Coordinates of C-alpha atoms in Angstrom, one line a residue:
Chain A
F1243 CA 54.0 30.5 11.5
P1244 CA 55.2 32.9 8.8
G1245 CA 51.8 33.3 7.2
L1246 CA 50.1 34.5 10.4
A1247 CA 52.4 37.4 11.1
D1248 CA 50.3 39.9 9.3
V1249 CA 46.9 38.7 10.6
S1250 CA 45.7 41.0 13.4
I1251 CA 42.5 42.4 14.5
S1252 CA 42.1 45.7 12.9
Q1253 CA 41.8 48.6 15.2
D1254 CA 38.6 50.0 13.7
I1255 CA 36.5 46.9 14.0
P1256 CA 34.6 47.3 17.3
V1257 CA 34.6 44.3 19.4
E1258 CA 31.7 44.5 21.7
G1259 CA 29.0 42.4 23.1
E1260 CA 27.7 41.1 26.4
I1261 CA 29.6 38.5 28.4
T1262 CA 26.8 37.7 30.8
V1263 CA 24.6 34.9 29.5
P1264 CA 21.0 36.0 29.9
V1265 CA 19.1 33.7 32.3
G1266 CA 16.7 31.7 30.2
S1267 CA 13.2 32.7 30.7
H1268 CA 12.1 29.1 30.5
S1269 CA 13.5 28.0 33.8
P1270 CA 10.9 26.1 35.5
D1271 CA 10.8 28.3 38.6
E1272 CA 10.0 31.4 36.6
D1273 CA 7.4 29.7 34.3
Y1274 CA 3.8 30.2 35.2
S1275 CA 3.3 26.8 36.8
T1276 CA 0.4 25.1 35.2
L1277 CA -0.2 23.2 38.4
D1278 CA -1.8 26.3 40.1
E1279 CA -4.1 27.4 37.3
P1280 CA -7.8 26.6 37.5
V1281 CA -8.9 23.4 35.8
K1282 CA -11.0 25.3 33.4
D1283 CA -7.9 27.0 32.0
T1284 CA -6.2 23.7 31.5
I1285 CA -9.1 22.1 29.7
M1286 CA -9.8 25.2 27.6
R1287 CA -6.2 25.5 26.5
D1288 CA -6.3 22.0 25.0
L1289 CA -9.8 22.4 23.6
K1290 CA -8.7 25.6 21.9
A1291 CA -5.7 23.9 20.4
V1292 CA -8.0 21.1 19.1
G1293 CA -10.5 23.7 17.8
K1294 CA -7.8 25.7 16.0
K1295 CA -6.7 22.5 14.2
F1296 CA -10.3 21.7 13.2
V1297 CA -10.4 25.2 11.6
H1298 CA -7.2 24.6 9.8
V1299 CA -8.5 21.3 8.4
M1300 CA -11.7 22.9 7.1
Y1301 CA -9.8 25.7 5.5
P1302 CA -6.5 24.1 4.4
R1303 CA -3.8 26.7 4.1
K1304 CA -0.1 26.4 4.5
S1305 CA 0.1 26.5 8.2
S1306 CA 2.3 24.7 10.6
A1307 CA -0.1 24.5 13.4
L1308 CA -1.2 21.0 12.5
L1309 CA 2.3 19.8 12.0
R1310 CA 4.3 21.5 14.7
D1311 CA 2.0 21.2 17.7
W1312 CA 0.5 17.8 17.0
D1313 CA -1.9 16.2 19.3
L1314 CA -4.0 13.1 19.1
W1315 CA -7.1 14.3 21.0
G1316 CA -8.9 15.4 17.9
P1317 CA -8.3 12.2 15.9
L1318 CA -9.5 10.2 18.9
V1319 CA -12.7 12.2 19.3
L1320 CA -13.4 12.0 15.5
C1321 CA -12.7 8.3 15.3
V1322 CA -14.9 7.5 18.3
S1323 CA -17.8 9.6 17.1
L1324 CA -17.5 8.2 13.6
A1325 CA -17.5 4.6 14.9
L1326 CA -20.4 5.3 17.1
M1327 CA -22.5 6.9 14.3
L1328 CA -21.7 3.9 12.1
Q1329 CA -23.5 1.5 14.5
G1330 CA -26.6 0.1 13.1
G1331 CA -29.0 0.5 16.0
S1332 CA -30.1 -2.4 18.0
A1333 CA -27.5 -3.8 20.3
D1334 CA -27.9 -7.4 19.5
S1335 CA -28.3 -7.2 15.7
K1336 CA -25.7 -9.8 14.6
D1337 CA -26.8 -9.6 11.0
D1338 CA -26.2 -5.9 10.8
G1339 CA -23.7 -6.3 8.0
G1340 CA -22.0 -3.1 8.8
P1341 CA -18.6 -2.6 10.5
Q1342 CA -18.4 -3.1 14.2
F1343 CA -17.1 -0.4 16.4
A1344 CA -13.8 -2.2 16.8
E1345 CA -13.5 -2.7 13.1
V1346 CA -13.9 1.0 12.4
F1347 CA -11.4 1.9 15.1
V1348 CA -8.8 -0.6 13.8
I1349 CA -9.2 0.5 10.2
I1350 CA -8.7 4.1 11.0
W1351 CA -5.8 3.8 13.4
F1352 CA -4.1 0.9 11.7
G1353 CA -4.6 2.5 8.3
A1354 CA -3.1 5.7 9.5
V1355 CA -0.1 3.9 11.0
V1356 CA 0.5 2.0 7.8
I1357 CA 0.3 5.1 5.7
T1358 CA 2.7 6.9 8.0
L1359 CA 5.1 4.0 7.8
N1360 CA 4.8 3.9 4.1
S1361 CA 5.6 7.6 3.7
K1362 CA 8.6 7.3 6.1
L1363 CA 9.9 4.3 4.2
L1364 CA 9.7 6.1 1.0
G1365 CA 11.9 8.8 2.4
G1366 CA 9.6 11.3 3.9
T1367 CA 10.8 13.7 6.5
I1368 CA 7.7 14.1 8.5
S1369 CA 7.6 12.6 12.0
F1370 CA 5.5 9.6 12.9
F1371 CA 3.0 11.4 15.2
Q1372 CA 2.8 14.5 13.1
S1373 CA 1.6 12.3 10.2
L1374 CA -0.9 10.5 12.4
C1375 CA -2.2 13.8 13.7
V1376 CA -2.8 15.1 10.1
L1377 CA -4.4 12.0 8.9
G1378 CA -6.6 11.8 12.0
Y1379 CA -7.7 15.4 11.8
C1380 CA -8.5 15.2 8.1
V1381 CA -11.2 12.6 9.0
L1382 CA -13.3 15.7 10.1
P1383 CA -15.0 16.3 6.8
L1384 CA -16.1 12.7 6.6
T1385 CA -17.4 12.8 10.2
V1386 CA -19.5 15.8 9.1
A1387 CA -20.7 13.8 6.1
M1388 CA -21.7 10.9 8.4
L1389 CA -23.7 13.3 10.5
V1390 CA -25.5 14.7 7.4
C1391 CA -26.1 11.2 6.1
R1392 CA -27.8 10.1 9.4
L1393 CA -30.0 13.2 9.3
V1394 CA -30.9 12.6 5.7
L1395 CA -31.7 9.0 6.5
L1396 CA -34.1 10.1 9.2
A1397 CA -36.2 11.7 6.5
G1398 CA -36.3 8.6 4.3
A1399 CA -34.2 6.0 2.5
G1400 CA -35.2 6.4 -1.1
T1401 CA -33.4 7.2 -4.2
I1402 CA -33.3 10.9 -3.7
S1403 CA -31.8 10.5 -0.2
F1404 CA -29.2 8.2 -1.7
I1405 CA -28.2 10.7 -4.4
I1406 CA -27.9 13.4 -1.7
R1407 CA -25.8 11.2 0.4
L1408 CA -23.6 10.3 -2.5
I1409 CA -23.0 13.9 -3.4
V1410 CA -22.2 14.9 0.2
V1411 CA -19.9 11.9 0.9
G1412 CA -18.2 12.4 -2.4
A1413 CA -17.5 16.1 -1.8
M1414 CA -16.3 15.4 1.7
F1415 CA -14.0 12.6 0.5
G1416 CA -12.4 15.0 -2.0
W1417 CA -12.0 17.6 0.7
S1418 CA -10.4 15.2 3.1
T1419 CA -8.0 13.9 0.6
L1420 CA -7.0 17.3 -0.6
A1421 CA -6.6 18.6 2.9
S1422 CA -4.3 15.8 4.0
T1423 CA -2.4 15.9 0.7
A1424 CA -1.8 19.7 1.2
F1425 CA -0.3 19.1 4.6
L1426 CA 1.7 15.9 3.8
A1427 CA 2.9 16.3 0.3
D1428 CA 5.6 18.8 1.0
S1429 CA 7.6 16.5 3.1
Q1430 CA 8.0 13.9 0.4
P1431 CA 10.8 13.5 -2.1
P1432 CA 9.5 15.1 -5.4
N1433 CA 9.5 12.0 -7.6
R1434 CA 7.6 9.9 -5.1
K1435 CA 4.7 12.1 -4.3
A1436 CA 2.1 10.0 -6.2
L1437 CA 3.3 6.9 -4.3
V1438 CA 2.5 8.6 -1.0
V1439 CA -0.8 10.2 -2.1
Y1440 CA -2.3 7.1 -3.4
P1441 CA -2.6 5.2 -0.1
I1442 CA -4.1 8.3 1.5
F1443 CA -6.7 8.3 -1.3
L1444 CA -7.4 4.6 -0.7
F1445 CA -7.7 5.2 3.1
Y1446 CA -10.3 7.9 2.8
F1447 CA -12.1 6.0 0.0
V1448 CA -12.6 3.0 2.3
I1449 CA -14.0 5.3 5.1
S1450 CA -16.3 7.0 2.6
W1451 CA -17.5 3.6 1.4
M1452 CA -18.3 2.7 5.0
I1453 CA -20.3 5.9 5.4
L1454 CA -22.1 5.7 2.1
T1455 CA -23.2 2.1 2.6
F1456 CA -24.5 2.7 6.1
T1457 CA -28.1 1.5 6.4
P1458 CA -30.1 1.8 9.5
Q1459 CA -32.0 -1.2 10.6
Chain B
I762 CA 42.6 2.9 -7.8
A763 CA 40.8 0.5 -10.0
C764 CA 42.9 -2.3 -8.5
L765 CA 42.1 -1.2 -5.0
V766 CA 38.4 -1.1 -5.9
M767 CA 38.6 -4.6 -7.4
Y768 CA 40.2 -5.9 -4.3
L769 CA 37.7 -4.3 -2.1
F770 CA 34.9 -5.7 -4.2
A771 CA 36.4 -9.1 -4.0
E772 CA 35.9 -8.8 -0.3
F773 CA 32.3 -7.7 -0.6
D774 CA 31.0 -10.0 -3.3
D775 CA 32.9 -12.2 -5.7
A776 CA 30.2 -12.2 -8.2
A777 CA 30.4 -8.5 -8.8
N778 CA 33.7 -8.8 -10.5
L779 CA 32.5 -11.6 -12.8
L780 CA 29.4 -9.6 -13.6
A781 CA 31.4 -6.4 -14.2
A782 CA 33.5 -8.2 -16.8
N783 CA 30.6 -9.9 -18.5
P784 CA 27.3 -8.2 -17.7
D785 CA 25.2 -10.5 -19.7
A786 CA 26.1 -13.6 -17.8
T787 CA 23.4 -14.9 -15.5
T788 CA 24.7 -15.6 -12.1
I789 CA 24.1 -18.3 -9.5
S790 CA 23.2 -16.2 -6.5
I791 CA 23.1 -17.6 -3.1
D792 CA 20.0 -16.0 -1.8
E793 CA 19.6 -14.1 1.4
P794 CA 17.6 -10.9 1.8
A795 CA 20.6 -8.9 2.9
E796 CA 22.9 -9.8 0.0
I797 CA 24.5 -7.0 -1.9
P798 CA 22.8 -6.9 -5.3
K799 CA 25.1 -7.1 -8.3
N800 CA 24.1 -3.8 -9.9
Q801 CA 23.1 -1.5 -7.2
H802 CA 25.0 1.3 -8.8
S803 CA 22.6 1.5 -11.7
R804 CA 20.2 3.2 -9.3
L805 CA 22.6 6.1 -8.9
Q806 CA 22.8 6.8 -12.6
E807 CA 20.2 7.2 -15.4
P808 CA 17.5 4.7 -14.8
G809 CA 17.3 3.3 -18.3
R810 CA 20.9 2.5 -18.8
E811 CA 22.2 -1.0 -19.3
E812 CA 24.4 -2.4 -16.6
D813 CA 28.0 -2.4 -17.7
D814 CA 31.2 -2.4 -15.8
E815 CA 31.7 0.9 -14.1
L816 CA 34.6 -0.2 -12.0
L817 CA 37.0 1.1 -14.4
G818 CA 35.3 4.5 -14.5
T819 CA 36.1 7.8 -12.9
D820 CA 37.0 8.4 -9.3
D821 CA 33.4 9.4 -8.6
S822 CA 32.1 6.1 -9.7
D823 CA 34.6 4.3 -7.5
K824 CA 33.3 6.1 -4.5
T825 CA 29.7 5.5 -5.4
E826 CA 30.6 1.8 -5.9
L827 CA 31.8 1.6 -2.3
L828 CA 28.9 3.6 -1.0
A829 CA 26.4 1.6 -3.0
G830 CA 27.9 -1.6 -1.9
Q831 CA 27.6 -0.7 1.8
K832 CA 24.2 0.8 1.5
K833 CA 22.2 -2.4 1.4
S834 CA 24.0 -4.2 4.2
A835 CA 22.3 -2.4 7.0
P836 CA 21.5 -4.7 9.9
F837 CA 17.9 -6.0 9.8
W838 CA 16.9 -4.3 13.0
T839 CA 17.4 -0.8 11.7
F840 CA 14.9 1.3 9.8
E841 CA 17.3 1.9 6.9
Y842 CA 17.3 -1.8 6.1
Y843 CA 13.6 -1.7 5.4
Q844 CA 13.9 1.6 3.5
T845 CA 16.0 -0.2 0.9
F846 CA 12.9 -2.1 -0.1
F847 CA 11.0 1.0 -0.8
D848 CA 13.6 2.5 -3.1
V849 CA 11.4 3.1 -6.1
D850 CA 10.2 6.2 -7.8
T851 CA 6.7 6.7 -9.2
Y852 CA 7.7 6.0 -12.8
Q853 CA 9.4 2.8 -11.8
V854 CA 6.3 1.5 -10.1
L855 CA 4.2 2.5 -13.1
D856 CA 6.7 0.7 -15.4
R857 CA 6.5 -2.5 -13.4
I858 CA 2.7 -2.4 -13.4
K859 CA 2.7 -1.9 -17.2
G860 CA 5.2 -4.8 -17.6
S861 CA 2.8 -7.1 -15.6
V862 CA -0.2 -6.2 -17.7
F863 CA 1.4 -6.3 -21.1
P864 CA 3.8 -9.2 -21.0
V865 CA 6.5 -9.0 -23.6
P866 CA 7.0 -12.5 -25.1
G867 CA 10.4 -13.8 -24.3
K868 CA 11.3 -11.1 -21.8
N869 CA 11.6 -12.0 -18.2
F870 CA 9.7 -9.6 -15.8
V871 CA 12.3 -9.9 -13.1
R872 CA 15.3 -9.3 -15.4
L873 CA 13.6 -6.5 -17.3
Y874 CA 11.9 -4.5 -14.7
I875 CA 13.1 -5.5 -11.2
R876 CA 16.8 -5.7 -12.0
S877 CA 17.8 -6.5 -8.4
N878 CA 15.8 -3.7 -6.9
P879 CA 12.8 -5.6 -5.6
D880 CA 10.4 -3.3 -3.8
L881 CA 7.7 -4.1 -1.3
Y882 CA 5.6 -1.0 -2.1
G883 CA 4.0 -2.6 -5.2
P884 CA 3.0 -5.9 -3.8
F885 CA 1.7 -4.5 -0.5
W886 CA -0.5 -1.7 -2.0
I887 CA -1.6 -3.7 -5.0
C888 CA -2.9 -6.4 -2.6
A889 CA -4.6 -3.8 -0.4
T890 CA -6.3 -2.2 -3.4
L891 CA -7.3 -5.6 -4.6
V892 CA -8.8 -6.6 -1.2
F893 CA -11.0 -3.5 -1.1
T894 CA -11.8 -3.6 -4.8
I895 CA -13.1 -7.2 -4.6
A896 CA -15.1 -6.4 -1.4
V897 CA -16.7 -3.3 -2.8
S898 CA -17.3 -4.7 -6.3
G899 CA -18.9 -7.9 -4.8
N900 CA -21.1 -5.8 -2.7
L901 CA -22.2 -3.5 -5.6
S902 CA -22.7 -6.5 -7.9
N903 CA -24.9 -8.2 -5.3
F904 CA -26.9 -5.0 -4.8
F905 CA -27.6 -4.7 -8.5
I906 CA -28.5 -8.3 -8.9
H907 CA -31.0 -8.4 -6.1
L908 CA -32.3 -4.9 -6.7
G909 CA -36.1 -4.7 -6.9
K910 CA -36.8 -7.8 -5.0
P911 CA -39.2 -7.0 -2.2
T912 CA -37.5 -9.3 0.3
Y913 CA -34.1 -8.0 -0.2
H914 CA -32.5 -5.8 2.4
Y915 CA -29.2 -4.3 1.5
V916 CA -26.3 -5.1 3.9
P917 CA -22.8 -3.8 3.5
E918 CA -21.3 -7.3 4.2
F919 CA -18.3 -5.9 6.0
R920 CA -17.2 -9.4 7.1
K921 CA -16.1 -10.2 3.7
V922 CA -13.4 -7.5 3.8
S923 CA -11.5 -9.5 6.4
I924 CA -11.9 -12.7 4.5
A925 CA -10.7 -11.1 1.3
A926 CA -7.7 -9.6 3.1
T927 CA -6.7 -12.9 4.6
T928 CA -7.0 -14.7 1.4
I929 CA -5.2 -12.3 -0.8
Y930 CA -2.4 -11.5 1.5
A931 CA -1.9 -15.2 2.3
Y932 CA -1.7 -15.9 -1.4
A933 CA 0.7 -13.1 -2.1
W934 CA 3.1 -14.1 0.6
L935 CA 2.8 -17.8 1.4
V936 CA 2.8 -19.0 -2.2
P937 CA 6.0 -17.1 -3.0
L938 CA 7.5 -18.5 0.3
A939 CA 6.6 -22.1 -0.7
L940 CA 7.8 -21.5 -4.3
W941 CA 11.1 -20.0 -3.1
G942 CA 11.6 -22.9 -0.7
F943 CA 10.9 -25.4 -3.4
L944 CA 13.3 -23.7 -5.9
M945 CA 16.0 -23.6 -3.2
W946 CA 15.6 -27.3 -2.6
R947 CA 15.8 -28.1 -6.3
N948 CA 18.8 -25.8 -6.6
S949 CA 20.6 -27.9 -4.1
K950 CA 20.0 -31.0 -6.3
V951 CA 20.3 -29.5 -9.8
M952 CA 22.5 -26.6 -10.6
N953 CA 20.1 -24.1 -12.1
I954 CA 21.4 -21.1 -14.0
V955 CA 18.7 -18.7 -13.0
S956 CA 17.5 -18.3 -9.4
Y957 CA 15.5 -15.7 -7.7
S958 CA 15.6 -14.2 -4.2
F959 CA 12.5 -14.4 -2.0
L960 CA 11.8 -10.7 -2.5
E961 CA 11.9 -10.9 -6.2
I962 CA 9.4 -13.7 -6.2
V963 CA 7.1 -11.7 -3.9
C964 CA 7.5 -8.8 -6.3
V965 CA 6.5 -10.8 -9.3
Y966 CA 3.5 -12.2 -7.6
G967 CA 2.4 -8.9 -6.2
Y968 CA 2.6 -7.1 -9.6
S969 CA 1.0 -10.0 -11.4
L970 CA -2.1 -9.5 -9.2
F971 CA -2.6 -6.0 -10.6
I972 CA -4.7 -7.3 -13.6
Y973 CA -7.3 -8.5 -11.2
I974 CA -8.2 -5.0 -10.0
P975 CA -9.9 -3.9 -13.3
T976 CA -11.1 -7.5 -13.7
A977 CA -12.9 -7.3 -10.3
I978 CA -14.5 -4.0 -11.3
L979 CA -15.7 -5.5 -14.5
W980 CA -17.1 -8.5 -12.7
I981 CA -19.9 -6.2 -11.5
I982 CA -21.6 -6.9 -14.9
P983 CA -24.1 -9.6 -14.1
Q984 CA -23.5 -11.8 -17.1
K985 CA -22.0 -15.2 -16.6
V986 CA -20.3 -15.3 -20.0
V987 CA -18.7 -11.9 -19.5
R988 CA -17.4 -12.9 -16.1
W989 CA -15.9 -16.1 -17.3
V990 CA -14.3 -14.5 -20.3
L991 CA -12.7 -12.0 -17.9
V992 CA -11.4 -14.8 -15.8
V993 CA -9.8 -16.5 -18.7
F994 CA -8.4 -13.2 -20.1
S995 CA -6.8 -12.1 -16.9
L996 CA -5.5 -15.5 -16.1
C997 CA -3.8 -15.6 -19.5
L998 CA -2.1 -12.2 -19.0
S999 CA -0.9 -12.7 -15.4
G1000 CA -0.2 -16.4 -15.9
S1001 CA 2.0 -15.7 -18.8
V1002 CA 4.0 -13.2 -16.7
L1003 CA 4.5 -15.9 -14.1
V1004 CA 5.3 -18.6 -16.5
M1005 CA 7.9 -16.5 -18.4
T1006 CA 9.5 -15.7 -15.1
F1007 CA 9.7 -19.1 -13.6
W1008 CA 10.2 -21.3 -16.7
P1009 CA 13.9 -20.3 -17.0
A1010 CA 14.4 -21.2 -13.3
V1011 CA 13.1 -24.8 -13.6
R1012 CA 13.8 -25.8 -17.2
D1013 CA 17.1 -27.3 -16.4
D1014 CA 15.5 -29.7 -13.9
N1015 CA 13.8 -33.0 -14.6
R1016 CA 11.3 -32.3 -17.3
R1017 CA 8.4 -33.7 -15.3
I1018 CA 9.1 -31.6 -12.2
A1019 CA 9.5 -28.5 -14.3
V1020 CA 6.2 -28.9 -16.0
A1021 CA 4.6 -29.8 -12.7
T1022 CA 5.9 -26.7 -11.0
V1023 CA 4.7 -24.4 -13.7
A1024 CA 1.3 -26.1 -13.8
T1025 CA 1.0 -25.7 -10.0
I1026 CA 1.8 -22.1 -10.3
L1027 CA -0.9 -21.6 -12.9
L1028 CA -3.4 -23.8 -11.0
L1029 CA -3.1 -21.8 -7.8
H1030 CA -3.4 -18.5 -9.7
A1031 CA -6.6 -19.8 -11.4
L1032 CA -7.9 -21.1 -8.1
L1033 CA -7.5 -17.6 -6.5
S1034 CA -9.4 -16.0 -9.3
V1035 CA -12.2 -18.5 -9.6
G1036 CA -12.5 -18.7 -5.8
C1037 CA -12.9 -14.9 -5.5
L1038 CA -15.5 -14.8 -8.2
A1039 CA -17.5 -17.6 -6.6
Y1040 CA -17.4 -16.3 -3.1
F1041 CA -17.7 -12.6 -3.4
F1042 CA -20.0 -12.3 -6.4
D1043 CA -23.4 -13.9 -6.3
A1044 CA -24.5 -15.8 -9.4
P1045 CA -26.6 -13.6 -11.7
E1046 CA -30.2 -15.0 -11.7
L1047 CA -31.5 -16.3 -15.0
D1048 CA -34.9 -14.9 -15.6
I1049 CA -36.3 -17.9 -17.5
P1050 CA -39.8 -18.5 -16.4
A1051 CA -40.1 -22.2 -15.5
P1052 CA -43.1 -24.2 -16.7
I1053 CA -46.2 -23.8 -14.6
I1054 CA -46.6 -26.9 -12.4
P1055 CA -50.2 -27.5 -11.4
A1056 CA -50.3 -28.4 -7.8
H1057 CA -52.8 -31.2 -6.6
N1058 CA -55.2 -28.8 -5.0
G1059 CA -55.7 -26.9 -8.2
T1060 CA -53.5 -23.8 -7.6
T1061 CA -50.5 -23.3 -9.9
V1062 CA -47.0 -22.8 -8.7
I1063 CA -44.4 -20.9 -10.7
T1064 CA -40.8 -21.7 -9.9
K1065 CA -37.8 -19.7 -10.9
S1066 CA -34.5 -21.4 -11.7
H1067 CA -31.1 -20.1 -10.7

């Protein structure tokens, strides 16, 4: 090959490095085996992860904790507590009018799945469970609103209490929507952002409506 | 290269050649959801441009032709197949909504806005919004009507959400299915010039339901006259979109069948609107004091009429 005759490794470029491949420090034998640790540590590790994510939702900043290390414990706890708090009171009140436990559960989970599918079909790059994680964790402000509503309703059910509830639920609805949009909007194609944000808005609006119209028996 | 592309296109879809030569001709399309649409390449260029034959263009457009032709024929069990139904941008969805609310006389909604890129985003989310709007507005309207009565205890009436969802989604999907089947059957008997695929019909129906969202919100006003005026107004707007879409598809048929088809479309649409008004919104009470009827033991009874 005539062209390659003058290609040679120059003498003054040092060629150096290590030939040995460092043994990966993630080999299972060298890892601290989580089988031997006390149960308290295991539980606390997961609880701390969930707690850290709660903090990230309440103060939404550009962090990848929610996205990278997703888990569904937080959404499950929030969904169950919200559905429990939305129960009217007496066990056999058929005419409660409000949503049943199963209905709240289905709306939250099925709604989150549909929104995730929607954003993936529109070309989003976020993964399925990451999106479920974000949407579930952003129900936290609305759960707080539900708690506040129940406390306010203990004091009375007049017009003033309704106005307080309206303001609280409205503020938390805005917070939820903004928090989830802040996490999810970056992974969407730029000219379809509104198409992805609108279903999230609808989802939290329906949950807020359920919270606002809660009337104890 | 143009010859090669023409040959390859002949393999993909015969109609594409005809259409490339004469873009204004309407085609007889044999409908299946996976068929390659005639002008998929318009998506890759400026959105507002008219379709014209790009086959004799540059090398780049040749390649995009091939890629575009292959894109929509993903097998139906893959995720990419369903992504092709969500291939719309924000401004396209807004344009389609605008086209359904302000029908341009003489222009066909499908030809003008959908242009062989039917999407499922619009129909699905418009129906979802409509379900919750009707349920919430109905609840609010009942609350305001019965406010102040001592015997009234507010209930959120959450059952009605599932009923509303079933009704609206059934209307938005089963009626297009029936209509599509009917049009296919008539097509086998009478050669119609214009025919639509199932997804295009779903699209038209979905977008035509958009006008009912503000209508449902305005139905909160507890006046019978206002409500019925709204019913007629929204029926005119969305009905005209449907009529202008489907009249060209049936006008070559037997005159009686054509008129009957269009009349059925309008009738079902009206039935949906009136049915929702009647079921979800209580009648506003008329506060006309009825004449006092003296009862036989001397006490008087005042009755209120609904």
